[in-house]
């Protein structure tokens, strides 16, 4: 589904990703772990198509196409979804309007008819249950004044509405209490299908108790320094990251 | 011959015969004052960012033709779907009874055209007209000299008029090259309440010039909600001055919505004469292409313990130029003044420009006055967030622009008007869903 080969990228003119290779197939769950500042969000944003990150080398192929050629909105219409580490507040745009606009854009891209506000309310009633959110949130502005937990749940709600093929969850667990974490993780698990894939970015093992990964990768200093099965997450939990990091100037 | 001296000739022609009974001394004084001061220039502090040369260098004549080709269908486009409202329609500055609809008002309340008022309440006109809005301002002087028709509203003590009164100023093709000087005089006596909507729009009027003046007396404990919607044609010129005075415990809410005219200037002024009065001046303007739109507010805190609240927002696209100048003057006696002003502009293009100048002049010591002005562009993070959900660039831009405006539209308490203006903005900024 997704093949990343030797990807390098800059943020603010500085090289951040220094040669990432990663293959994700339908039905798989990949976890990307690593210390703060290692480039996890940068990778997630590059996949989503943030214009502020400059790809300097390598390639990303998604469903047989050159992903880097596509505008962010086209990527989304074709099934890529990023749950933001820091969801953005949009005062003045209601969640209901926002969600319906996004839903209809994706439908349009698939040659399907748009749904009207009433039909959409029916659809939303089901989706809200996935994340145990109240209907009242639909009338509120997107993320405006939401608590940290509400924002993260709203990301998963959007994911439930858009039903992506490839979901990238960037630290969706951070700042969540244990109940919210369970709701979010169960939401993600309910959306799991054999034909979609998930990349879970986190720096705690905690979330992986709920969303069990097939593969775990450690991203450090812009490179994947170790890949393994779900047991790698437990090892990291015990030993931390230091044993995987290159001392400055030395080579492994 | 200077640009403005043409107006004397026009004045002589206009007042000859027809207007003999038209408060002649007021009008003569006004044209004399206009001749003395002339059009403002950018050297005048209040006109620093707005040149009225395009108005001054043309000669706009009074409209010649009478009668109109406009139909009730034309009118219906501008009535916000509200058939129950009292509706007074003016076409090219003249009252059109056939297009107006007027339900029974409360027994003693009066709504009259100027010609009716001259017959029915001449003392009211003589006593009030021109006392609030003095001819020391050039455009007001011009209006007073040339006003030919208008509306006089008097709501007596403790009378509440629930149904909004809508004065709709329309122009048609006959207005091309003409000047219109409509006038509004509104008096809400002690404890009275009313809602007034004034709309300026066109059905193909070309390059005409509307120069409107409204005088609003808000008596003690009275409340007036005053909405102005300026949707003049793209070639038109619009200058409008609203001058209110407020007695104690009164509330005056003026909302200005402006999207029209190639060059416009909208003044909204209130003088707080009695203690504990409250004024709210809000507005939204949206300019595109080469439009120039200037808003000036002036709140004069004369009595103690009054409050003023202002929120103005502007959306500027193309090479448009917006100006906002919000003045608050606090007299030495006006202790416990509470003033707050916010002014925000959103620039959608590289070529758009806004000049904004809050001006606080405070001569009392126990006051709370704040102002904030911001000029910004669409939030990049929000744009990417929306795109990452599949929403295209144009629609993202439109939605965020609309969202910027929505906050100030929320301040409109007249629900059908709010819905209609939201609809107008939606049409303007949001491309149709089906491509
Ligand atoms: N827009 C940006 N401009 C400049 N530096 C950035 C930008 N985004 C990220 N960085 C830098 O890139 C590095 C990796 O950041 P990030 O991808 O957010 O790490 P992680 O998500 O792994 O914590 C950090 O040093 C961060 O400061
Ligand atoms: Mg991060």
XYZ file of C-alpha atoms and ligand atoms in Angstrom:
715
model
C 0.000 0.000 0.000
C 2.724 2.435 1.037
C 6.374 2.190 0.131
C 8.805 4.765 1.436
C 12.314 4.529 0.009
C 15.278 6.467 1.261
C 13.182 9.518 2.107
C 14.987 12.674 3.172
C 13.237 15.891 4.164
C 13.953 19.319 5.632
C 12.004 21.350 8.126
C 12.818 25.041 8.372
C 15.809 24.471 6.075
C 17.302 21.855 8.406
C 17.600 18.167 7.423
C 15.274 16.186 9.687
C 14.551 12.931 7.879
C 17.805 11.350 6.797
C 16.873 8.328 4.710
C 13.692 6.563 5.800
C 12.587 3.311 4.214
C 9.349 1.663 5.250
C 6.805 -0.639 3.613
C 3.234 -0.901 4.870
C 0.820 -3.475 3.464
C -2.952 -3.653 3.703
C -4.117 -5.153 6.971
C -0.971 -4.190 8.904
C -0.473 -2.035 11.953
C 2.914 -0.351 12.245
C 4.112 1.462 15.319
C 6.735 4.169 15.029
C 8.398 4.982 18.291
C 11.309 7.148 19.234
C 12.448 9.982 21.444
C 11.081 13.497 21.146
C 12.469 15.443 18.246
C 13.500 12.378 16.259
C 11.339 13.281 13.261
C 8.179 11.220 13.803
C 5.772 14.101 13.248
C 7.831 15.285 10.311
C 7.390 11.891 8.671
C 3.661 11.943 9.409
C 3.267 15.453 7.954
C 5.277 14.564 4.848
C 2.950 11.608 4.236
C -0.064 13.907 4.644
C 1.425 16.488 2.279
C 2.231 19.481 4.486
C 3.778 22.065 2.152
C 6.029 23.383 4.917
C 8.228 20.293 4.811
C 10.583 20.030 1.909
C 11.280 16.567 0.532
C 14.882 16.534 -0.622
C 15.270 12.942 -1.789
C 13.825 9.457 -1.988
C 10.328 8.411 -2.953
C 6.940 7.581 -1.509
C 4.607 5.314 -3.453
C 0.994 4.898 -2.382
C -1.282 2.457 -4.163
C 1.055 2.475 -7.131
C 1.217 6.285 -7.500
C 3.854 8.841 -6.643
C 2.368 10.237 -3.445
C 4.676 13.251 -3.356
C 3.112 14.546 -6.571
C -0.323 14.863 -4.993
C -1.787 17.853 -3.157
C -2.752 17.234 0.450
C -6.486 17.301 -0.335
C -6.072 14.740 -3.097
C -4.169 12.446 -0.758
C -7.005 12.700 1.719
C -9.581 12.026 -0.978
C -7.621 8.925 -1.930
C -7.679 7.522 1.556
C -4.797 8.987 3.540
C -5.658 10.336 6.960
C -3.446 12.008 9.542
C -4.619 12.319 13.121
C -2.675 15.416 14.154
C -0.467 15.528 17.217
C -1.787 19.054 17.695
C -5.267 19.330 16.151
C -5.993 22.811 14.844
C -8.767 25.037 16.189
C -11.026 26.627 13.577
C -13.354 29.122 15.248
C -16.421 29.908 13.169
C -16.611 26.594 11.291
C -18.929 24.105 12.943
C -17.872 20.507 13.297
C -21.019 19.432 11.490
C -20.259 21.612 8.487
C -16.592 20.687 8.470
C -17.222 16.961 8.712
C -19.880 17.010 6.027
C -17.709 19.074 3.702
C -14.848 16.586 4.146
C -17.155 13.588 3.788
C -18.671 14.941 0.587
C -15.287 15.758 -0.924
C -14.178 12.175 -0.398
C -17.456 10.855 -1.820
C -17.152 13.120 -4.826
C -13.625 11.870 -5.456
C -15.078 8.351 -5.618
C -17.836 9.386 -7.992
C -20.506 9.074 -5.325
C -23.359 11.493 -4.660
C -23.039 14.052 -1.927
C -25.216 13.695 1.124
C -27.442 16.463 2.435
C -27.324 17.712 6.028
C -30.168 15.461 7.157
C -28.724 12.265 5.732
C -25.428 13.268 7.220
C -26.919 13.558 10.697
C -27.979 9.916 10.459
C -24.485 8.889 9.497
C -23.027 10.971 12.303
C -25.230 9.361 14.915
C -23.417 6.069 14.318
C -19.969 7.589 14.067
C -20.344 9.515 17.302
C -20.872 6.237 19.127
C -17.477 4.976 17.982
C -15.764 7.655 20.057
C -18.522 8.045 22.652
C -19.039 11.701 21.832
C -22.164 13.718 22.314
C -24.154 15.080 19.388
C -23.853 18.552 20.884
C -20.211 18.715 19.763
C -21.374 18.870 16.153
C -22.636 22.398 16.678
C -19.385 23.593 18.238
C -16.595 25.122 16.174
C -13.918 22.659 15.091
C -11.697 21.984 18.120
C -12.243 25.513 19.438
C -12.104 25.431 23.205
C -11.962 21.616 23.216
C -9.991 19.919 25.967
C -6.917 17.937 24.910
C -8.867 14.707 25.162
C -11.812 16.055 23.172
C -9.487 17.151 20.396
C -7.949 13.702 20.135
C -11.348 12.071 20.123
C -12.457 14.484 17.443
C -9.536 13.315 15.305
C -10.735 9.744 15.612
C -14.291 10.854 14.868
C -13.045 12.412 11.642
C -11.242 9.185 10.868
C -14.453 7.251 11.487
C -16.305 9.548 9.077
C -13.687 9.454 6.323
C -12.869 5.714 6.617
C -9.315 6.046 5.323
C -7.236 3.303 3.747
C -4.101 4.468 5.471
C -4.399 6.186 8.830
C -1.413 7.824 10.495
C -2.033 8.540 14.167
C 0.502 11.010 15.512
C 0.711 10.732 19.297
C -3.009 10.330 19.543
C -2.406 8.887 23.010
C -0.527 11.823 24.483
C -2.429 13.811 27.054
C -5.200 11.220 27.370
C -6.311 9.754 30.663
C -6.815 6.011 30.777
C -10.539 6.128 29.921
C -10.028 8.416 26.956
C -7.111 6.263 25.829
C -9.362 3.192 25.881
C -12.091 4.986 23.919
C -9.643 6.219 21.309
C -7.931 2.834 20.977
C -11.224 0.969 20.729
C -12.352 3.471 18.123
C -9.260 2.756 16.053
C -9.719 -1.001 16.462
C -13.361 -0.814 15.369
C -12.276 0.944 12.186
C -9.709 -1.733 11.402
C -10.358 -3.747 8.236
C -8.298 -6.225 6.249
C -7.945 -3.705 3.423
C -6.726 -0.758 5.426
C -3.553 -0.046 7.327
C -2.537 2.027 10.328
C 0.669 3.738 11.358
C 0.671 4.554 15.048
C 3.219 7.134 16.140
C 3.852 7.165 19.860
C 6.625 7.383 22.310
C 4.933 5.335 24.983
C 4.335 1.627 24.884
C 1.026 2.193 26.733
C -1.143 2.669 23.630
C 0.246 -0.498 22.083
C -1.437 -2.556 24.797
C -4.687 -1.548 23.133
C -3.685 -1.228 19.499
C -1.467 -4.216 18.939
C 1.107 -3.595 16.212
C 2.441 -6.099 13.704
C 5.678 -4.158 13.393
C 7.504 -1.698 15.596
C 10.087 0.735 14.233
C 12.337 2.996 16.197
C 12.952 6.393 14.632
C 15.912 8.256 16.033
C 17.781 11.255 14.665
C 15.896 11.028 11.377
C 16.563 7.333 10.702
C 14.857 4.050 11.467
C 17.453 2.489 13.736
C 15.644 -0.709 14.588
C 12.587 -2.642 13.408
C 10.971 -5.643 15.011
C 7.752 -7.237 16.193
C 5.520 -6.075 19.038
C 8.010 -7.381 21.592
C 10.375 -4.581 20.569
C 7.950 -2.117 22.170
C 8.211 -3.959 25.476
C 11.977 -3.960 25.274
C 11.946 -0.219 24.676
C 9.641 0.229 27.638
C 12.213 -1.519 29.800
C 15.465 -0.174 28.386
C 14.546 3.225 26.981
C 16.026 4.478 23.705
C 19.584 5.281 24.660
C 21.032 1.898 23.713
C 19.802 2.452 20.149
C 21.167 5.960 19.722
C 24.424 6.663 17.980
C 26.799 8.721 20.042
C 27.486 11.961 18.156
C 30.206 11.538 15.539
C 30.531 7.758 16.011
C 29.141 5.144 13.669
C 27.277 2.006 14.700
C -14.332 77.319 -11.066
C -13.785 74.852 -8.239
C -15.268 71.386 -8.298
C -17.837 72.012 -5.637
C -19.133 75.358 -6.878
C -21.224 73.526 -9.484
C -23.477 72.548 -6.664
C -24.744 76.109 -6.182
C -26.089 76.084 -9.712
C -27.659 72.705 -9.210
C -29.093 73.941 -5.946
C -30.698 76.966 -7.558
C -32.197 74.749 -10.227
C -33.441 72.163 -7.752
C -34.999 74.580 -5.303
C -36.523 76.751 -7.991
C -40.274 76.345 -7.781
C -40.470 72.778 -6.588
C -39.014 73.063 -3.180
C -40.263 76.389 -1.958
C -41.914 74.818 1.073
C -38.889 72.695 1.836
C -37.432 74.169 4.977
C -35.744 76.732 2.751
C -33.647 78.469 5.367
C -32.084 75.208 6.544
C -31.274 74.290 2.985
C -29.857 77.652 2.048
C -27.671 77.669 5.127
C -26.478 74.196 4.198
C -25.486 75.052 0.629
C -23.696 78.130 1.893
C -21.812 76.047 4.401
C -20.949 73.486 1.761
C -19.650 76.236 -0.496
C -17.502 77.526 2.326
C -15.921 74.195 3.279
C -15.923 72.272 -0.002
C -15.191 68.594 -0.351
C -12.748 67.130 2.148
C -9.251 66.336 0.961
C -6.681 63.840 2.177
C -5.118 66.694 4.130
C -8.131 66.541 6.439
C -7.313 64.260 9.331
C -10.546 62.294 9.042
C -10.045 61.737 5.324
C -6.392 60.955 5.300
C -6.749 57.534 3.631
C -9.772 58.276 1.462
C -9.716 60.557 -1.506
C -13.144 61.737 -2.635
C -11.742 63.179 -5.857
C -13.738 60.668 -7.960
C -16.889 62.138 -6.405
C -15.761 65.762 -6.399
C -14.621 65.833 -9.997
C -17.926 64.586 -11.376
C -21.144 66.519 -11.489
C -23.915 64.352 -10.179
C -27.306 65.822 -10.988
C -30.570 65.207 -9.228
C -32.521 62.348 -10.867
C -34.665 63.704 -13.669
C -37.131 61.014 -14.504
C -39.950 60.128 -12.196
C -41.780 56.853 -12.138
C -40.069 53.514 -12.121
C -39.885 50.328 -14.076
C -39.080 48.321 -10.961
C -41.525 45.637 -9.955
C -42.375 43.905 -6.716
C -40.185 41.016 -7.890
C -37.205 43.369 -7.999
C -38.056 44.540 -4.518
C -38.470 40.994 -3.212
C -34.781 40.324 -3.848
C -33.910 42.779 -1.108
C -36.480 42.171 1.609
C -34.778 39.242 3.361
C -37.888 37.156 2.835
C -39.768 39.235 5.397
C -43.173 40.156 4.090
C -44.424 41.061 7.518
C -41.930 43.875 8.016
C -43.049 47.434 7.403
C -41.494 48.288 4.077
C -40.861 51.717 2.601
C -39.333 51.578 -0.844
C -37.527 54.488 -2.416
C -36.518 54.282 -6.038
C -33.892 56.735 -7.213
C -34.544 58.713 -4.054
C -38.332 58.965 -4.448
C -40.869 57.175 -2.306
C -42.787 54.510 -4.238
C -46.067 53.771 -2.485
C -46.933 51.055 -5.002
C -43.871 49.031 -4.004
C -44.169 49.699 -0.289
C -46.243 47.733 2.165
C -47.240 49.049 5.440
C -49.059 47.211 8.182
C -50.921 49.095 10.917
C -48.488 50.622 13.361
C -49.131 51.079 17.011
C -51.778 53.769 17.411
C -49.600 56.735 18.155
C -46.390 55.849 16.366
C -45.727 57.841 13.230
C -43.910 56.780 10.126
C -44.025 59.426 7.445
C -42.270 60.365 4.265
C -40.882 63.879 4.292
C -43.704 65.250 2.201
C -46.218 63.782 4.651
C -44.236 65.085 7.589
C -44.269 68.577 6.116
C -48.036 68.480 6.251
C -48.608 66.420 9.386
C -45.739 67.323 11.670
C -43.898 70.380 10.377
C -42.974 71.445 13.926
C -41.215 68.109 14.448
C -39.112 68.648 11.356
C -38.388 72.234 12.221
C -37.369 71.329 15.729
C -35.206 68.290 15.012
C -34.006 68.123 11.446
C -30.377 69.073 11.114
C -29.842 69.485 14.825
C -28.051 66.173 15.307
C -26.107 66.063 12.077
C -24.772 69.573 11.549
C -23.727 70.984 8.221
C -20.163 71.374 9.414
C -19.415 68.156 7.572
C -19.360 68.657 3.832
C -21.406 65.627 2.829
C -23.989 66.257 5.500
C -24.307 69.852 4.304
C -24.753 68.574 0.779
C -27.462 66.173 1.915
C -29.290 68.878 3.833
C -29.132 71.218 0.864
C -30.405 68.642 -1.613
C -32.539 66.238 0.395
C -35.735 65.673 -1.514
C -37.364 62.832 0.321
C -36.852 60.620 3.301
C -38.474 59.034 6.288
C -39.481 60.472 9.613
C -40.245 58.040 12.399
C -41.497 59.000 15.808
C -42.143 56.357 18.427
C -43.849 57.925 21.435
C -43.135 57.289 25.080
C -43.159 53.630 26.118
C -44.422 52.435 22.751
C -42.723 49.312 21.461
C -42.820 48.595 17.754
C -42.126 44.895 17.496
C -42.121 44.605 13.722
C -38.985 45.953 12.090
C -39.298 48.931 9.767
C -37.331 48.471 6.572
C -36.385 51.431 4.411
C -35.189 50.115 1.082
C -33.335 52.490 -1.209
C -33.145 51.101 -4.716
C -31.816 52.584 -7.896
C -32.496 51.635 -11.472
C -30.862 52.628 -14.751
C -32.247 56.195 -14.482
C -29.911 56.815 -11.574
C -26.815 56.646 -13.744
C -24.909 59.910 -13.271
C -27.277 61.148 -10.594
C -26.896 61.995 -6.943
C -29.393 60.904 -4.297
C -29.622 62.547 -0.920
C -32.017 60.479 1.168
C -32.591 61.453 4.751
C -33.813 59.607 7.818
C -35.003 61.158 11.057
C -35.853 58.755 13.818
C -37.036 59.702 17.247
C -37.511 57.112 19.963
C -39.020 58.851 22.950
C -38.533 57.783 26.555
C -38.890 54.005 26.934
C -39.751 53.457 23.263
C -38.308 50.590 21.276
C -37.890 49.930 17.605
C -35.842 48.150 14.991
C -34.881 49.926 11.788
C -33.268 48.351 8.752
C -31.922 50.567 5.982
C -30.830 48.868 2.792
C -29.091 50.466 -0.171
C -29.017 48.391 -3.317
C -29.277 48.647 -7.040
C -31.028 47.032 -9.958
C -28.631 48.324 -12.587
C -27.940 51.915 -11.562
C -24.497 52.606 -13.061
C -22.314 55.375 -11.649
C -24.631 57.121 -9.229
C -23.870 58.751 -5.897
C -25.824 58.082 -2.741
C -25.274 60.593 0.033
C -27.354 59.540 2.991
C -27.823 61.084 6.421
C -29.681 59.534 9.329
C -30.391 61.339 12.571
C -31.400 59.151 15.483
C -32.674 60.385 18.825
C -32.657 57.680 21.474
C -34.584 58.913 24.483
C -34.115 57.872 28.099
C -34.542 54.110 28.553
C -35.317 53.764 24.881
C -33.747 51.159 22.670
C -33.078 51.412 18.960
C -31.561 48.672 16.830
C -30.394 50.138 13.579
C -29.100 47.970 10.753
C -27.587 49.371 7.617
C -26.925 47.190 4.603
C -24.925 48.847 1.843
C -24.958 46.815 -1.362
C -24.677 49.581 -3.936
C -23.627 48.704 -7.468
C -19.954 48.275 -8.337
C -19.719 51.622 -10.139
C -21.614 53.549 -7.485
C -20.416 55.928 -4.773
C -21.834 55.882 -1.289
C -21.360 58.265 1.597
C -23.510 57.738 4.645
C -23.574 59.395 8.031
C -25.551 58.165 10.968
C -25.602 60.477 13.951
C -27.268 59.340 17.161
C -27.754 61.018 20.482
C -28.540 58.996 23.571
C -30.259 59.961 26.775
C -29.814 58.159 30.089
C -30.201 54.373 30.276
C -30.763 54.135 26.546
C -29.408 51.466 24.226
C -28.417 52.099 20.649
C -27.136 49.259 18.505
C -25.943 50.116 15.026
C -24.749 47.424 12.680
C -23.189 48.231 9.340
C -22.874 45.629 6.603
C -21.130 46.862 3.490
C -20.130 45.067 0.332
C -21.029 47.562 -2.385
C -19.850 50.695 -4.206
C -16.539 51.457 -5.861
C -15.938 54.097 -3.219
C -17.771 54.263 0.060
C -17.540 56.035 3.338
C -19.740 55.092 6.258
C -19.805 57.219 9.380
C -21.559 56.089 12.528
C -21.490 58.526 15.386
C -23.089 58.518 18.790
C -23.123 61.128 21.501
C -23.775 59.736 24.961
C -25.603 62.572 26.661
C -27.234 60.790 29.592
C -25.806 58.592 32.303
C -25.596 54.853 31.926
C -26.341 54.807 28.230
C -25.018 51.946 26.152
C -23.898 52.055 22.550
C -22.833 49.158 20.363
C -21.383 49.861 16.968
C -20.618 46.768 14.949
C -19.816 46.193 11.351
C -18.650 43.893 8.641
C -17.340 44.892 5.260
C -16.090 42.830 2.354
C -14.246 44.440 -0.532
C -12.846 43.015 -3.745
C -11.263 44.157 -6.993
C -10.481 47.880 -6.747
C -13.166 48.797 -4.201
C -12.418 51.363 -1.541
C -14.396 51.214 1.690
C -13.915 53.524 4.636
C -15.662 53.225 7.985
C -15.491 55.806 10.677
C -17.026 55.534 14.104
C -17.071 58.192 16.739
C -18.362 57.715 20.242
C -18.489 60.775 22.406
C -18.761 59.963 26.082
C -20.282 63.102 27.555
C -22.177 61.716 30.557
C -20.722 59.418 33.226
C -21.076 55.640 33.472
C -21.826 54.959 29.824
C -20.486 52.006 27.911
C -19.469 51.613 24.297
C -18.704 48.368 22.473
C -17.399 48.133 18.968
C -16.492 45.197 16.774
C -15.626 45.851 13.145
C -14.279 43.314 10.713
C -13.131 43.695 7.153
C -12.337 41.177 4.414
C -10.206 42.505 1.596
C -9.453 40.848 -1.693
C -8.060 41.957 -5.045
C -6.502 45.409 -4.891
C -9.170 46.741 -2.559
C -8.430 49.274 0.131
C -10.167 49.337 3.483
C -10.012 52.072 6.088
C -11.230 51.933 9.635
C -11.017 54.827 12.008
C -12.578 54.340 15.427
C -12.627 57.387 17.624
C -13.597 57.475 21.265
C -13.667 60.799 23.032
C -14.176 60.874 26.796
C -15.123 64.239 28.274
C -13.800 65.221 31.724
C -17.253 64.668 33.285
C -17.618 61.193 31.821
C -16.219 59.218 34.737
C -16.714 55.432 34.844
C -16.701 55.270 31.103
C -16.340 51.735 29.854
C -15.210 51.507 26.262
C -14.030 48.567 24.229
C -13.171 48.502 20.568
C -11.968 45.660 18.380
C -11.112 45.978 14.749
C -9.874 43.126 12.600
C -9.062 42.882 8.945
C -8.381 39.834 6.843
C -6.275 40.276 3.730
C -6.954 37.655 1.083
C -4.559 38.912 -1.553
C -1.161 40.506 -1.890
C -2.677 43.622 -3.435
C -5.276 44.344 -0.750
C -4.558 46.952 1.865
C -6.099 48.259 5.042
C -5.389 51.351 7.110
C -6.720 51.332 10.588
C -6.479 53.923 13.250
C -8.042 53.638 16.672
C -8.097 57.016 18.377
C -8.718 57.396 22.069
C -8.932 60.826 23.579
C -9.574 60.579 27.266
C -10.009 63.552 29.567
C -11.533 61.781 32.583
C -9.402 59.779 35.002
C -11.699 56.979 36.116
C -12.259 55.180 32.812
C -11.740 51.771 31.312
C -11.030 52.004 27.599
C -9.384 49.380 25.464
C -8.873 48.861 21.785
C -7.286 46.209 19.671
C -6.581 46.177 15.979
C -5.262 43.245 13.964
C -4.562 42.749 10.300
C -3.925 39.199 9.230
C -4.071 36.549 6.595
C -5.718 33.165 6.599
C -4.218 30.795 9.136
C -1.811 28.428 7.356
C -2.254 25.688 9.922
C -6.011 25.789 9.589
C -5.681 25.704 5.804
C -3.519 22.604 5.902
C -5.759 20.965 8.464
C -8.780 21.379 6.219
C -6.946 20.208 3.131
C -5.741 17.153 5.008
C -9.420 16.263 5.350
C -9.924 16.365 1.610
C -11.329 19.876 1.341
C -9.877 21.653 -1.699
C -7.869 24.871 -1.620
C -10.646 27.175 -2.870
C -13.226 25.815 -0.544
C -10.819 25.895 2.380
C -10.107 29.540 1.739
C -13.801 30.295 1.393
C -14.768 28.474 4.558
C -12.083 30.141 6.630
C -13.041 33.534 5.250
C -16.645 32.917 6.067
C -15.641 31.793 9.550
C -13.802 35.054 10.094
C -16.969 36.970 9.263
C -19.334 34.729 11.187
C -18.128 36.011 14.538
C -19.325 39.537 13.883
C -22.546 38.450 12.178
C -23.355 36.694 15.442
C -23.859 40.156 16.927
C -26.947 40.713 14.785
C -29.959 40.089 16.958
C -32.480 40.301 14.143
C -32.496 36.627 13.155
C -33.919 36.830 9.610
C -31.459 39.565 8.728
C -28.589 37.599 10.203
C -29.574 34.546 8.172
C -29.902 36.615 4.997
C -26.526 38.296 5.406
C -24.891 34.975 6.220
C -26.432 33.693 3.018
C -25.030 36.627 1.054
C -21.553 36.033 2.383
C -21.838 32.332 1.816
C -22.685 32.930 -1.819
C -19.835 35.320 -2.131
C -17.150 33.183 -0.536
C -18.250 29.592 -0.834
C -18.278 28.147 -4.305
C -21.250 25.878 -4.991
C -20.772 22.383 -3.573
C -21.333 20.625 -6.825
C -18.480 21.532 -9.127
N 8.430 23.548 10.859
C 9.603 23.320 11.458
N 10.571 24.239 11.381
C 11.782 24.015 11.949
N 12.084 22.901 12.635
C 11.167 21.948 12.738
C 9.868 22.104 12.168
N 9.161 20.992 12.430
C 9.969 20.187 13.141
N 11.176 20.750 13.323
C 12.312 20.171 14.005
O 12.502 18.876 13.491
C 12.851 17.977 14.501
C 11.874 16.806 14.522
O 10.593 17.261 14.953
P 9.347 16.310 14.976
O 9.211 15.659 13.653
O 8.217 17.105 15.444
O 9.785 15.244 16.066
P 8.932 14.200 16.902
O 7.559 14.176 16.365
O 9.653 12.929 16.691
O 8.989 14.640 18.313
C 12.880 18.755 15.812
O 14.194 19.138 16.070
C 12.041 19.975 15.483
O 12.443 21.083 16.219
Mg 5.725 14.618 17.243
